[in-house]
mmCIF file of C-alpha atoms in Angstrom:
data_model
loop_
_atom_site.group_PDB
_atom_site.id
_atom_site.type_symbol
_atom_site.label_atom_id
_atom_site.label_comp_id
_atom_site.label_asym_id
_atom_site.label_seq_id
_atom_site.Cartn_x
_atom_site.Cartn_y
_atom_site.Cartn_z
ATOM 1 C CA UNK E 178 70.571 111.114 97.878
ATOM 2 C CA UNK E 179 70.410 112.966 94.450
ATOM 3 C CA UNK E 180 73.132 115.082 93.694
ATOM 4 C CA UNK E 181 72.890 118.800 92.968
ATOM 5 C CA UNK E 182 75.673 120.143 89.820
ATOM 6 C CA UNK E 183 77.620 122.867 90.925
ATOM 7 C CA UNK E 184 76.451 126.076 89.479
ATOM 8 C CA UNK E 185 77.966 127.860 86.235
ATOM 9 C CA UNK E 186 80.125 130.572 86.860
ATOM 10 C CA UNK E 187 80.928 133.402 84.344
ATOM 11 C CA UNK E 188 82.576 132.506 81.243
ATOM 12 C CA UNK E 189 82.410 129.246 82.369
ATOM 13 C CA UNK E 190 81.897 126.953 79.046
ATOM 14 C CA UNK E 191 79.779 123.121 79.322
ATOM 15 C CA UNK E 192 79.794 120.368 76.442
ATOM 16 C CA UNK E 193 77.049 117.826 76.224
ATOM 17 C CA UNK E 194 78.582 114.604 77.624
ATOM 18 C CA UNK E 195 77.986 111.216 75.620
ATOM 19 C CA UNK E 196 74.905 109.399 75.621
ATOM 20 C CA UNK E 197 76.740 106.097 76.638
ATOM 21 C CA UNK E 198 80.033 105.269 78.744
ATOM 22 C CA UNK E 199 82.907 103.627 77.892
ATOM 23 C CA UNK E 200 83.967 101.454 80.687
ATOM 24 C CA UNK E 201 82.666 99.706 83.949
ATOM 25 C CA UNK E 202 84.294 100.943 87.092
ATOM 26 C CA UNK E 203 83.831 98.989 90.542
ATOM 27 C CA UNK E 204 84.273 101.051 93.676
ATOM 28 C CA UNK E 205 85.943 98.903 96.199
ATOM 29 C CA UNK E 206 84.965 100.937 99.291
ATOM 30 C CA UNK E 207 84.176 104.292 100.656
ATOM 31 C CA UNK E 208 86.120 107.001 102.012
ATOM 32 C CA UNK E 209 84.894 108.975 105.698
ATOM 33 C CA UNK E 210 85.908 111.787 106.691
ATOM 34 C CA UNK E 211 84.953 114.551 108.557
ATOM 35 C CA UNK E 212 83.488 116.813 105.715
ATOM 36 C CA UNK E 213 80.286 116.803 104.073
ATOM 37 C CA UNK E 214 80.605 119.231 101.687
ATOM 38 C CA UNK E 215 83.264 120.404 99.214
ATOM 39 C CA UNK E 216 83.271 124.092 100.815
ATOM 40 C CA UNK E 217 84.604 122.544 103.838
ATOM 41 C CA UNK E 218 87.065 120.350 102.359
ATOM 42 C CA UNK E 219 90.916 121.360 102.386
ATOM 43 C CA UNK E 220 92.536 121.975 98.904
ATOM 44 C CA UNK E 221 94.966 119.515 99.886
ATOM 45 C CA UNK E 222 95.046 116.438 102.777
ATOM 46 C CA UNK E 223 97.471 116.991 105.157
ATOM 47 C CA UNK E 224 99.459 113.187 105.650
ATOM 48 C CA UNK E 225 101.036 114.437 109.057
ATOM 49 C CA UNK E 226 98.826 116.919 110.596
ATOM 50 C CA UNK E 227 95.025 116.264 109.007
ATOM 51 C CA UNK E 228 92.572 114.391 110.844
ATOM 52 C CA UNK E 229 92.235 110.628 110.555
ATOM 53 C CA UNK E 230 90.131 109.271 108.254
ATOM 54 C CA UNK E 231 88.733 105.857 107.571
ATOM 55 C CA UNK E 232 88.656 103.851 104.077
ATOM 56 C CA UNK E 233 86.178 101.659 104.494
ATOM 57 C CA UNK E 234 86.219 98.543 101.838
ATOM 58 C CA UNK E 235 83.512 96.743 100.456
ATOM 59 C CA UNK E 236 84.008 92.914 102.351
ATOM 60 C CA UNK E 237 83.924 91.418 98.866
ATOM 61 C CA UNK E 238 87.683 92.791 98.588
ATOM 62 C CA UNK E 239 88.977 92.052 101.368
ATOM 63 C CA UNK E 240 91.483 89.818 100.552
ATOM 64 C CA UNK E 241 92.910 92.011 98.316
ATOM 65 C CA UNK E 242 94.050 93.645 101.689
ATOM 66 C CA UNK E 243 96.334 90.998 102.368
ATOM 67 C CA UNK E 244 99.544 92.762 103.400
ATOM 68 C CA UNK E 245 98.637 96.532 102.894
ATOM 69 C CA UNK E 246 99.638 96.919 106.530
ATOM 70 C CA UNK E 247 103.544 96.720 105.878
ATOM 71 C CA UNK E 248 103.046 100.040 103.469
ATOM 72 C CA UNK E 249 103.643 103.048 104.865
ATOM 73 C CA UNK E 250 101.767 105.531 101.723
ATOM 74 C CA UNK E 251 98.699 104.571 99.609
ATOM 75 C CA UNK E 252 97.974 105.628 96.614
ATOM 76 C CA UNK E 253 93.697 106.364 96.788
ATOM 77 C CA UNK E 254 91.929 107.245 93.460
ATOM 78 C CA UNK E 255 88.570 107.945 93.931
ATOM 79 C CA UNK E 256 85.304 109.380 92.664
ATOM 80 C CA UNK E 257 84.288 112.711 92.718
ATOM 81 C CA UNK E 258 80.464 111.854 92.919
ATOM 82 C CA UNK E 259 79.026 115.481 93.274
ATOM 83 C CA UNK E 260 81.116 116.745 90.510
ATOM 84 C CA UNK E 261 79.970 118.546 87.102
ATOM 85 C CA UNK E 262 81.064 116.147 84.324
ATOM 86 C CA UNK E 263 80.248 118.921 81.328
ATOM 87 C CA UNK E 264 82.676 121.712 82.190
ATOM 88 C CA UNK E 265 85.136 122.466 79.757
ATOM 89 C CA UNK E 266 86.561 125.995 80.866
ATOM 90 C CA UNK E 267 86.525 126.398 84.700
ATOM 91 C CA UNK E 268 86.579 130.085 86.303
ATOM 92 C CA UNK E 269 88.547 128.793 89.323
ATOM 93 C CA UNK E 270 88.967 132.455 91.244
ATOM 94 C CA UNK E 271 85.173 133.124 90.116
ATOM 95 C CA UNK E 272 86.069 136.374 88.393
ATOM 96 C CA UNK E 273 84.847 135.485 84.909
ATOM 97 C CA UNK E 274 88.196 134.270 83.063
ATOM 98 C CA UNK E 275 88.926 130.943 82.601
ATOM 99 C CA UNK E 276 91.096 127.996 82.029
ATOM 100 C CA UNK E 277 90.708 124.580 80.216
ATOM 101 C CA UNK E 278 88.933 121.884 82.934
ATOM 102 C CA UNK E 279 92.787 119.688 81.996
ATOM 103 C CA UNK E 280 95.283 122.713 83.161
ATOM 104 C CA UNK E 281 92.776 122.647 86.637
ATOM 105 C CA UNK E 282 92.480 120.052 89.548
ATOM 106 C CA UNK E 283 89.083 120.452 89.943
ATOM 107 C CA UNK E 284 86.634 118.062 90.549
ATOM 108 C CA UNK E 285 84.764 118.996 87.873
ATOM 109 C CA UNK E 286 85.903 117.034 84.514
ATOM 110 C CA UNK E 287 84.608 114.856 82.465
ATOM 111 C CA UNK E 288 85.629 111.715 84.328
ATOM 112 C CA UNK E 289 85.950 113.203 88.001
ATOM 113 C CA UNK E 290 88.418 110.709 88.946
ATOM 114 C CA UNK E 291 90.679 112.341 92.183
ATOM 115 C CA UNK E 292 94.220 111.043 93.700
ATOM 116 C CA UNK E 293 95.681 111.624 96.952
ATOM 117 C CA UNK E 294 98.537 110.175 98.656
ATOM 118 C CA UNK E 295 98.118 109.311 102.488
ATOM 119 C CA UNK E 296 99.637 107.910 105.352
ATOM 120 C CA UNK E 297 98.455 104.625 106.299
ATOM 121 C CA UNK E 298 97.940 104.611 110.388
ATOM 122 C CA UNK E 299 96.467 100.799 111.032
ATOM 123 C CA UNK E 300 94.275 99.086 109.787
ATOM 124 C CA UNK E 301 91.145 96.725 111.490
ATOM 125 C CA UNK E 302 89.340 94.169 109.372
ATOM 126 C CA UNK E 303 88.689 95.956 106.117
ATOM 127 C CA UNK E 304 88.766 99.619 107.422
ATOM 128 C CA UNK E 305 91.877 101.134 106.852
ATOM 129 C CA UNK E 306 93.035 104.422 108.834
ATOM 130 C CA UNK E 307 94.595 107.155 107.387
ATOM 131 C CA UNK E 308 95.916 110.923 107.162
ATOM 132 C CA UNK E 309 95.599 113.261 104.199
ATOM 133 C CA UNK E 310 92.485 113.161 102.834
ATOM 134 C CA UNK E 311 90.518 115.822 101.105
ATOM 135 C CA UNK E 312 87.566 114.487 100.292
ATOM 136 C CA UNK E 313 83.925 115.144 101.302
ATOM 137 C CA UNK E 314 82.128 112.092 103.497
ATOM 138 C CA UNK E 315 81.290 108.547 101.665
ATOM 139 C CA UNK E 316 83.169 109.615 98.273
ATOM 140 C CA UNK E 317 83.518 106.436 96.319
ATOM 141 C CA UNK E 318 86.336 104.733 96.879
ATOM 142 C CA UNK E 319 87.514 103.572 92.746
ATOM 143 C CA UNK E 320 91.703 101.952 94.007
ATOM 144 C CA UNK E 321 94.017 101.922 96.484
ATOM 145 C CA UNK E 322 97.616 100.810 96.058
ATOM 146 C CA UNK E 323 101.159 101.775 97.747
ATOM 147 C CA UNK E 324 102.900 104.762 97.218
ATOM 148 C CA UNK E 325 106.410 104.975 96.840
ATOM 149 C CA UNK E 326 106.768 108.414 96.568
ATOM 150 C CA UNK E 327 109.177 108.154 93.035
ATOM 151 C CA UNK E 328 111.462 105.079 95.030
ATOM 152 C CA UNK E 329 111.384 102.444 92.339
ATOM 153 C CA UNK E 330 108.585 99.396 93.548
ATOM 154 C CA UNK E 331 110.120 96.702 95.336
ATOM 155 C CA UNK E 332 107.990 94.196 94.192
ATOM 156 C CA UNK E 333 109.502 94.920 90.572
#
């Protein structure tokens, strides 16, 4: 499926990305919800109330699922596939002024890498349940580790 850029709103300002990357980045699974496409996503997941979702890891990492069922958060970062990589000023309310893409959590930056912190339900085999997600259907799964929410790590 190709993806389509999101159009350029006024004042809106692109730079040309690099010809080459820097790093390699393995996704480790996909994320499904019940959204596909970013209109209908919620600005934020909801960890009590929003609907449960399903992480869905690759079987090649499944042992590094080995006790994620005694954590109560995770910690996803993911990949916002669909996302403009070229914006450097963003008109977020669409009314021609902007802001730079790093004062913004919008998808669309140069390396559209987003976070969310959710509550782990159950897991089965290498699907993982969870609430508070806020991404669109299939979104590339990049990490997943517990959240402490500030509590210092116990493994530590």
């Amino acid at each position: 499926m190709e993806k389509v850029m999101a159009e350029i709103r006024a004042g809106e300002v692109c730079a040309p990305l690099p010809q080459t990357g820097d790093a390699t980045v393995w996704f480790v699974g996909r994320l499904r919800t019940p959204w596909t496409s970013p209109r209908d996503c919620p600005r934020q997941g909801d960890r009590t109330a929003g609907p449960v979702c399903r992480i869905e890891i690759d079987p090649r990492w499944r042992e590094a699922l080995a006790g994620i069922e005694r954590k109560e958060n995770l910690l996803l970062l993911y990949w916002m596939d669909g996302a403009r990589r070229d914006l450097v000023r963003q008109s977020p309310r669409n009314d021609g002024e902007t802001i730079g893409t790093f004062a913004l959590r919008s998808p669309n930056r140069p390396n559209p890498v987003a976070c969310s912190v959710v509550a782990l339900l159950g897991r089965d085999g290498d699907v993982l349940l969870v609430r508070g997600l806020d991404c669109i259907d299939g979104t590339p799964l990049i990490d997943l580790k517990p959240d402490y929410g500030g509590r210092p790590c116990p493994e530590h």
